[in-house]
Short mmCIF file of C-alpha atoms (C1' of nucleotides) in Angstrom, two decimals:
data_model
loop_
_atom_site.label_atom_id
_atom_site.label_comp_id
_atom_site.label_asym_id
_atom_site.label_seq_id
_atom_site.Cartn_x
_atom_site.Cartn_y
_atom_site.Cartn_z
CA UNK G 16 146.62 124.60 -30.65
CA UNK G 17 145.99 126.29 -27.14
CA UNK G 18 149.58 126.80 -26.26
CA UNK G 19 149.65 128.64 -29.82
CA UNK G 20 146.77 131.12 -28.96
CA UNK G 21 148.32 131.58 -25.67
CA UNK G 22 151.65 132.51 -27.59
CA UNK G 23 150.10 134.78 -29.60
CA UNK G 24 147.88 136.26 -27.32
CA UNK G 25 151.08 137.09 -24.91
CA UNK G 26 152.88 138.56 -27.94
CA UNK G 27 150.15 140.55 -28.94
CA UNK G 28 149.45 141.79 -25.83
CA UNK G 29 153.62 142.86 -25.60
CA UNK G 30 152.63 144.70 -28.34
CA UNK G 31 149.43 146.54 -27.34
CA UNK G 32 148.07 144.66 -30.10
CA UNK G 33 144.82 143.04 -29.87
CA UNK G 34 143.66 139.29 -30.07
CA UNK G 35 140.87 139.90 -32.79
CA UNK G 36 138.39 137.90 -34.66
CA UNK G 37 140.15 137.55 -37.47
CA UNK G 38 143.44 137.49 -35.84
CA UNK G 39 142.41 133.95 -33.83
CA UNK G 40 140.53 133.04 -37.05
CA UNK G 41 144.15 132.95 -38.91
CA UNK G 42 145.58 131.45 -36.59
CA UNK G 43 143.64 128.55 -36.29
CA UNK G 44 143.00 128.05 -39.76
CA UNK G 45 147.13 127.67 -39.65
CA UNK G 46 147.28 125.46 -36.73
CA UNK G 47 144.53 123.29 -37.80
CA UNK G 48 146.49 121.58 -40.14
CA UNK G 49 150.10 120.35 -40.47
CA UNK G 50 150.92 121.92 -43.68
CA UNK G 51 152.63 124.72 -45.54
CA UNK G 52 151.04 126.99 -46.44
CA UNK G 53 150.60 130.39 -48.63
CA UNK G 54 148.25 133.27 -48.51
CA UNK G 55 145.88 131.99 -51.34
CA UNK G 56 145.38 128.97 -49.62
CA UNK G 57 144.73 130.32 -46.66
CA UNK G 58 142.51 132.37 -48.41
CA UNK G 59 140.59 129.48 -49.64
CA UNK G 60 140.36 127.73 -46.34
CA UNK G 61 138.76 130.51 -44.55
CA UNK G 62 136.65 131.13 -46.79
CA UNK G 63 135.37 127.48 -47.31
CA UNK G 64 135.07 126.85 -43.08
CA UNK G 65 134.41 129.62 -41.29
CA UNK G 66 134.11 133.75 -41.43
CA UNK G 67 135.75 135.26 -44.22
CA UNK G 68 138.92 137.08 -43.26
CA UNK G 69 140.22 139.80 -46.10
CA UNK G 70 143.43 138.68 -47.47
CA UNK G 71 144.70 142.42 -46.49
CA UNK G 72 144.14 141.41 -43.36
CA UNK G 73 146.30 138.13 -44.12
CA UNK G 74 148.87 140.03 -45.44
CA UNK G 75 149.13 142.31 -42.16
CA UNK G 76 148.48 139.04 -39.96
CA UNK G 77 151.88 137.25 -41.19
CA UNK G 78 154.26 139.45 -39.92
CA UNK G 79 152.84 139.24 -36.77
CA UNK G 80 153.01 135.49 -36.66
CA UNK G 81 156.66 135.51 -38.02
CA UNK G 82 157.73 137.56 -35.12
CA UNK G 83 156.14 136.17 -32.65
CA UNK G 84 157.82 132.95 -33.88
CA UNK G 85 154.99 130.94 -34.40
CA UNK G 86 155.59 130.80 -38.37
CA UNK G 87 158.46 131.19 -40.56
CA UNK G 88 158.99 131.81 -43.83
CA UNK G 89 159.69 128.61 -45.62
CA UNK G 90 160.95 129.00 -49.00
CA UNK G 91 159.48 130.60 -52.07
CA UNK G 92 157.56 128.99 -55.03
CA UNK G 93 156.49 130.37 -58.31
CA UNK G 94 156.94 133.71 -56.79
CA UNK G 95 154.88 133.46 -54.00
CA UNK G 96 156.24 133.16 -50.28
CA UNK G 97 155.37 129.82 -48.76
CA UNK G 98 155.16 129.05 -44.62
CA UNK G 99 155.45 126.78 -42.24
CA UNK G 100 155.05 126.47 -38.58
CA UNK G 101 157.98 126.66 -36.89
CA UNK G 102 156.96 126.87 -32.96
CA UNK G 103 157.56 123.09 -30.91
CA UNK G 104 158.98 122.53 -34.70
CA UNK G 105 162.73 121.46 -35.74
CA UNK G 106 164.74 123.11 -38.30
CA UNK G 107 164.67 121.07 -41.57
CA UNK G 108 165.59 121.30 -45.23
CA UNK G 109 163.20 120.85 -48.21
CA UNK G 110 163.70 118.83 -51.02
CA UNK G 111 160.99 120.47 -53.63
CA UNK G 112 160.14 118.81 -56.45
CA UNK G 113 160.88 120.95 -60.04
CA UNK G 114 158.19 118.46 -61.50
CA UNK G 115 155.65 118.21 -59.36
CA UNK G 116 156.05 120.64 -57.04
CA UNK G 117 156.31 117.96 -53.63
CA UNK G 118 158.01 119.80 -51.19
CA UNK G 119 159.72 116.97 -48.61
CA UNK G 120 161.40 117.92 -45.11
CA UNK G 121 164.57 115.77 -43.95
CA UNK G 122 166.24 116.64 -40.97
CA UNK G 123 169.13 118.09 -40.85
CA UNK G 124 171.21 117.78 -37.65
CA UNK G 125 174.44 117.45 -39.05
CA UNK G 126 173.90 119.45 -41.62
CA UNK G 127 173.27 122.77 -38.38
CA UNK G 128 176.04 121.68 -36.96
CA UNK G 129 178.67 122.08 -39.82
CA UNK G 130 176.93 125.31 -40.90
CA UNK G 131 177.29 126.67 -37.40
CA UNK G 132 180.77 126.10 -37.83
CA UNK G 133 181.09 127.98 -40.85
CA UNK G 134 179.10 130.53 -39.48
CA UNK G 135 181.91 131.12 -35.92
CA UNK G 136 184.16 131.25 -38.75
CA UNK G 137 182.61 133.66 -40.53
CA UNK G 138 181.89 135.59 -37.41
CA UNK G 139 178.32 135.37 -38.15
CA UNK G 140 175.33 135.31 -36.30
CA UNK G 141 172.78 133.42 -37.42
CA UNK G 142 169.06 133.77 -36.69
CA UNK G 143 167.48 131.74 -39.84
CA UNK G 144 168.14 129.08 -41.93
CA UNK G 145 167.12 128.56 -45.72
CA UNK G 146 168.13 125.13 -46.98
CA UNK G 147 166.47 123.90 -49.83
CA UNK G 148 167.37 121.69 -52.90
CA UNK G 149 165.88 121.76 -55.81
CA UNK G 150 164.92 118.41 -58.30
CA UNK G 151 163.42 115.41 -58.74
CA UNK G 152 161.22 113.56 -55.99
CA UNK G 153 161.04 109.67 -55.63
CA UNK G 154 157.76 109.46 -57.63
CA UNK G 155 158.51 111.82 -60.41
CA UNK G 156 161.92 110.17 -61.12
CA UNK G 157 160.14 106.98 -61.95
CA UNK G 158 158.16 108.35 -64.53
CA UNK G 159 160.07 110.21 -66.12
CA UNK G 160 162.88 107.61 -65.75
CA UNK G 161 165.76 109.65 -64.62
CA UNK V 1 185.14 136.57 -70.32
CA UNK V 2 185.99 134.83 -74.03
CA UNK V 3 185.15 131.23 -72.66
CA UNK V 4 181.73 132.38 -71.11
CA UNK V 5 180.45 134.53 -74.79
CA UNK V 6 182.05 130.94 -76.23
CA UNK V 7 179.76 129.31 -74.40
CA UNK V 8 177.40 131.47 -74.31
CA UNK V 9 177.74 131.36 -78.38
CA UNK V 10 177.29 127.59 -78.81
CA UNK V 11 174.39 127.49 -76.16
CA UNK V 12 172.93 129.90 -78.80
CA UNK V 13 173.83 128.41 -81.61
CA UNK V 14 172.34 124.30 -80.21
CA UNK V 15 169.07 126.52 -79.96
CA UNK V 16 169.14 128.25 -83.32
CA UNK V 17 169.39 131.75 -81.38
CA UNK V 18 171.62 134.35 -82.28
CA UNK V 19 173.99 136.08 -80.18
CA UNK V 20 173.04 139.60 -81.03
CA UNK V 21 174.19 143.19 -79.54
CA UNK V 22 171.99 143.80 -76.59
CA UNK V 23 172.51 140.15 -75.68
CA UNK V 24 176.33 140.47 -75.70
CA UNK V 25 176.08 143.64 -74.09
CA UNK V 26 174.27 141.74 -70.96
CA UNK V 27 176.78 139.28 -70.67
CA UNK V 28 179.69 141.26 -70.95
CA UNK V 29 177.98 143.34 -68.24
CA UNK V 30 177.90 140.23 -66.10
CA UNK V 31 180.69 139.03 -66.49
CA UNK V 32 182.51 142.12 -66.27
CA UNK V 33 182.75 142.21 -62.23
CA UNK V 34 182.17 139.27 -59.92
CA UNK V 35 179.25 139.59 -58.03
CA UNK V 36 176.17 139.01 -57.42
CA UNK V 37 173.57 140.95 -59.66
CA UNK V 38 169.48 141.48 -60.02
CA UNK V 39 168.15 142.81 -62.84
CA UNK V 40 168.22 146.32 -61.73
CA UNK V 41 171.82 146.40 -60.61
CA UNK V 42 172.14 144.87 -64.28
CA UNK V 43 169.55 147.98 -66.35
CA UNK V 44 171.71 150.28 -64.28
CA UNK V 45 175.48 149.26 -65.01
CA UNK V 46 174.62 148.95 -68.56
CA UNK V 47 173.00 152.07 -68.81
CA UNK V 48 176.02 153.85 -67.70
CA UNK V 49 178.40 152.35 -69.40
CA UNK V 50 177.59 151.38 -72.98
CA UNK V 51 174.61 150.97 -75.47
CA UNK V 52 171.13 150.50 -73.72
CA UNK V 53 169.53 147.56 -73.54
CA UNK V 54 165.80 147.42 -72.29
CA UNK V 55 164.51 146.03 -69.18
CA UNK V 56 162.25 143.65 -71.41
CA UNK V 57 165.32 141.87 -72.66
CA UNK V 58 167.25 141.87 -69.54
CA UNK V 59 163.82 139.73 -68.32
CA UNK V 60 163.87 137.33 -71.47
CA UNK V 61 167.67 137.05 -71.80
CA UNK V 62 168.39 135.52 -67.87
CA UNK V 63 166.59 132.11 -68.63
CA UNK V 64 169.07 131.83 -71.56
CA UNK V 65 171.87 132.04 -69.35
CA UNK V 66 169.96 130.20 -66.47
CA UNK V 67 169.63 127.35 -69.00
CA UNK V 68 173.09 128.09 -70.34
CA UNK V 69 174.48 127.04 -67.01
CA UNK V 70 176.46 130.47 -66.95
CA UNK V 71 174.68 132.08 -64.13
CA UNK V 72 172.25 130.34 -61.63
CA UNK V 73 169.57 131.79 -59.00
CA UNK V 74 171.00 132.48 -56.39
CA UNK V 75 168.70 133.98 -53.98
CA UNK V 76 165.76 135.82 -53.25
CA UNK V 77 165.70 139.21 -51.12
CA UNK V 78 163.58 142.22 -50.84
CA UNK V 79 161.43 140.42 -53.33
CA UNK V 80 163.72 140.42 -55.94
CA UNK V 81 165.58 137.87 -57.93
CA UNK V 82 169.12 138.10 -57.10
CA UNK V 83 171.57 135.71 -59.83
CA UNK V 84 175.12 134.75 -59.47
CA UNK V 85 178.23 133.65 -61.94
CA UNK V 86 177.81 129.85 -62.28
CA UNK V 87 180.09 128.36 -64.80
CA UNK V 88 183.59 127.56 -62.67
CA UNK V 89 182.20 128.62 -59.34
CA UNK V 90 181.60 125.66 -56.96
CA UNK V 91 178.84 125.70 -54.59
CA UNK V 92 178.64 127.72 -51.59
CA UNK V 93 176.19 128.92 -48.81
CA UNK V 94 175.45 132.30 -48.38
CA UNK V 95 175.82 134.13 -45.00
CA UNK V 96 172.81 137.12 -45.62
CA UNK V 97 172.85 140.49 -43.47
CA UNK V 98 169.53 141.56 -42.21
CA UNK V 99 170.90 144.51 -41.17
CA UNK V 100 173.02 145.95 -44.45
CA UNK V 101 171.96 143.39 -46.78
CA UNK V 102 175.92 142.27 -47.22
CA UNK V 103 176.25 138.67 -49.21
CA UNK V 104 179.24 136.90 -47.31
CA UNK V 105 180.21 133.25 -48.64
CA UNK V 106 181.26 130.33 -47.45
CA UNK V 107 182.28 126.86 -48.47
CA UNK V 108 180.09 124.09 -47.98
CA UNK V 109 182.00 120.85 -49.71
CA UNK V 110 181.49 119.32 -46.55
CA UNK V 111 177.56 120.11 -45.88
CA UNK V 112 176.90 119.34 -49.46
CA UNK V 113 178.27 115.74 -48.62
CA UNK V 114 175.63 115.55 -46.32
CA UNK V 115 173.25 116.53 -48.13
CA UNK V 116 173.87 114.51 -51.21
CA UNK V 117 173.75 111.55 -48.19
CA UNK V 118 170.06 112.88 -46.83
CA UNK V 119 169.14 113.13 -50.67
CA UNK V 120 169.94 109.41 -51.74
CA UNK V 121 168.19 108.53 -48.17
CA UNK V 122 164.88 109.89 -49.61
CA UNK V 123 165.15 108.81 -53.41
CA UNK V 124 165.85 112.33 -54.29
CA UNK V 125 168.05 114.04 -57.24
CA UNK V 126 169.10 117.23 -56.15
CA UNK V 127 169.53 119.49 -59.85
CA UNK V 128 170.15 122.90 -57.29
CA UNK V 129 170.95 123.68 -54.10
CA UNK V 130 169.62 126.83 -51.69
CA UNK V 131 171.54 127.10 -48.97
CA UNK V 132 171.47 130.11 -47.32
CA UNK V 133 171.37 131.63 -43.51
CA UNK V 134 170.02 135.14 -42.20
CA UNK V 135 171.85 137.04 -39.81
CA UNK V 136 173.80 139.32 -38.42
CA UNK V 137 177.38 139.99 -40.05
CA UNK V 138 180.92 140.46 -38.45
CA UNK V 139 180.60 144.53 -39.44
CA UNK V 140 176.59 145.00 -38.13
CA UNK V 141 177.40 142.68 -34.72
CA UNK V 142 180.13 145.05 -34.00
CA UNK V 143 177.99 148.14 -34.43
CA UNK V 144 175.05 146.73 -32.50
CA UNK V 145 177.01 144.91 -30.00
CA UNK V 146 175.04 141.36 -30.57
"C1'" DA O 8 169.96 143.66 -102.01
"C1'" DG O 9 165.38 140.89 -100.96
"C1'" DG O 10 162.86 137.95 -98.15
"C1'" DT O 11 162.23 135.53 -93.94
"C1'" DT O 12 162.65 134.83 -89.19
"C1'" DT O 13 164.19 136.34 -84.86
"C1'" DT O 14 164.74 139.96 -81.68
"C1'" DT O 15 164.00 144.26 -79.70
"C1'" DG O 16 161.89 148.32 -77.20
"C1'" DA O 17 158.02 150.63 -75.42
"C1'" DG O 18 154.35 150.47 -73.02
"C1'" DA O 19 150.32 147.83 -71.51
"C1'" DA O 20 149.02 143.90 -68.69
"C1'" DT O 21 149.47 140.84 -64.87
"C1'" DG O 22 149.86 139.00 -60.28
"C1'" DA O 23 151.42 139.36 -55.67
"C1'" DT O 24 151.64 142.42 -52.04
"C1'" DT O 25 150.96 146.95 -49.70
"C1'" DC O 26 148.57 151.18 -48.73
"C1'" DG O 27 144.89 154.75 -47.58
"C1'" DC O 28 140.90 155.62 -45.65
"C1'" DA O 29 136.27 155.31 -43.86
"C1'" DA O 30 133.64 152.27 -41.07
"C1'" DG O 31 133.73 148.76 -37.36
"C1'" DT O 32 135.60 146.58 -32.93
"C1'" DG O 33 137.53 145.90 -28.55
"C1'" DC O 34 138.57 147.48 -24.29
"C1'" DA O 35 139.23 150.70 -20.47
"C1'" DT O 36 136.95 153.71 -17.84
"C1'" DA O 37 133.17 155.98 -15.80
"C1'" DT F 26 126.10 149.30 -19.16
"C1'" DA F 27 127.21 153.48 -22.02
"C1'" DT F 28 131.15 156.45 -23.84
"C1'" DG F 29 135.39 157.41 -25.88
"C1'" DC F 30 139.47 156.39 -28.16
"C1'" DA F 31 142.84 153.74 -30.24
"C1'" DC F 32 143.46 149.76 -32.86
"C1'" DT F 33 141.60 146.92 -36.84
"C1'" DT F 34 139.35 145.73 -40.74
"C1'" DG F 35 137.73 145.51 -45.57
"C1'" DC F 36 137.57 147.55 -49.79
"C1'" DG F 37 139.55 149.14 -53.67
"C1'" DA F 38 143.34 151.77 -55.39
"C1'" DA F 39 148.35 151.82 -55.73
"C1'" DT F 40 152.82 149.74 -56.23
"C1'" DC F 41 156.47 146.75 -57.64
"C1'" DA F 42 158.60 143.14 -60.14
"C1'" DT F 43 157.92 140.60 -64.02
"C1'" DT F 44 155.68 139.14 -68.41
"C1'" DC F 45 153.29 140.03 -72.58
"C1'" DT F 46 151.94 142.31 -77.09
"C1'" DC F 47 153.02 144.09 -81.20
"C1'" DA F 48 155.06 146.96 -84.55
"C1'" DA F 49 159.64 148.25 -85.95
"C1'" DA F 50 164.55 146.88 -86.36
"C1'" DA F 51 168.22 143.58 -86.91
"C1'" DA F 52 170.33 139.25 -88.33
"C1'" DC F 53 170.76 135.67 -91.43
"C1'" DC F 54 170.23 133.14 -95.85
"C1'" DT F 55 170.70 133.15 -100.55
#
DNA sequence: AGGTTTTTGAGAATGATTCGCAAGTGCATA
DNA sequence: TATGCACTTGCGAATCATTCTCAAAAACCT
């Protein structure tokens, strides 16, 4: 968690931004679990453990932490935008659940490597991936038998 | 264009729906060119060229075709839904410009491979896959010399 | 053609996100 | 430590995509 403040507070200071209340407040209420996450749940946390923290403020907060590449956008769900933390983290792809809406990471090595590939051929430059699929986790297959 | 309003017709018919004017009218408009389409792009073509058809029934005639297997989601960007032709297109991964918003594709028979392998690893059935990557393309590196 | 059910269009409603602005903070400087 | 100024915040209003409501229109059955 303290090499993430000190991240941020770099960034923000490259910015001639500030390193606010609410700012760290975000911030840790991100880094203090291991989760995904969405505003509205963020939202809720805040507001259960510590000082509240507008969620207009969220909303301008996240771009912040997407750039300084703390966070990135995830994937979306029932049309909301969904995080993760992406700094000291691998890339991955999510397997989300249709049913139950289980979102599980596996890694996908390989799976970079041959999309790199694609992307030289495509003389493309890639600066984010978004690999998801969509179904049917372990436990919802089994009781719904499919 | 006939085989898709066939299909179109029986997945209509197996629900006891009936394939009326402004519904034809939306497929046609679909099908009519080969890319990928929101539901603006969509209230737009059609309004030029032939009888309207309200933005209320361009909203509750995409699940039909979602569930039709004609079209699928294909990604999300600026917010909006963005859909592509389904029935006799294979899978591919999408190459997305951040600079001019250009859609490039590319093949993925081999990725997918891998990713079927990582799905049976974790018990998962994949029903739709994501697969995209952000970027720079061949036109926008040129111009911005990355 | 008459009766029934489905579908449509128009606009209101919703839900997520963004904006505008007045009040509050943080920080540099004196 | 007090002052000034720019950056931030919170609130509620605004916006944008999407969904809903409901009365009128269309399709189908006989």
């Amino acid at each position: 968690m303290e090499k993430e403040i000190q991240i941020y507070r770099e960034f923000l200071k490259s910015k001639n931004l500030k390193l606010t209340k609410p700012r760290l407040t975000i911030l840790k209420a991100i880094f203090r679990n291991h989760e995904h996450f969405n505003v509205d749940n963020l939202y809720e946390q805040i507001r259960k453990k510590q000082s509240n923290v507008s969620r207009a403020t969220i909303y301008r907060t996240i771009p912040l932490l997407l750039e300084s590449g703390l966070i990135k956008l995830s994937l979306r769900c029932d049309s909301k935008d969904i995080y993760e933390h992406s700094y000291g983290h691998e890339n991955h792809l999510h397997f989300i659940c249709t049913n139950c809406g289980s979102i599980k990471e596996a890694s996908f090595i390989k799976v970079e490597k041959l999309i790199n590939q694609l992307a030289v051929d495509a003389n493309f430059k890639i600066t984010e991936y978004h690999l998801s699929a969509r179904g049917l986790c372990e436990n919802c297959r089994k009781s719904t038998d499919q």
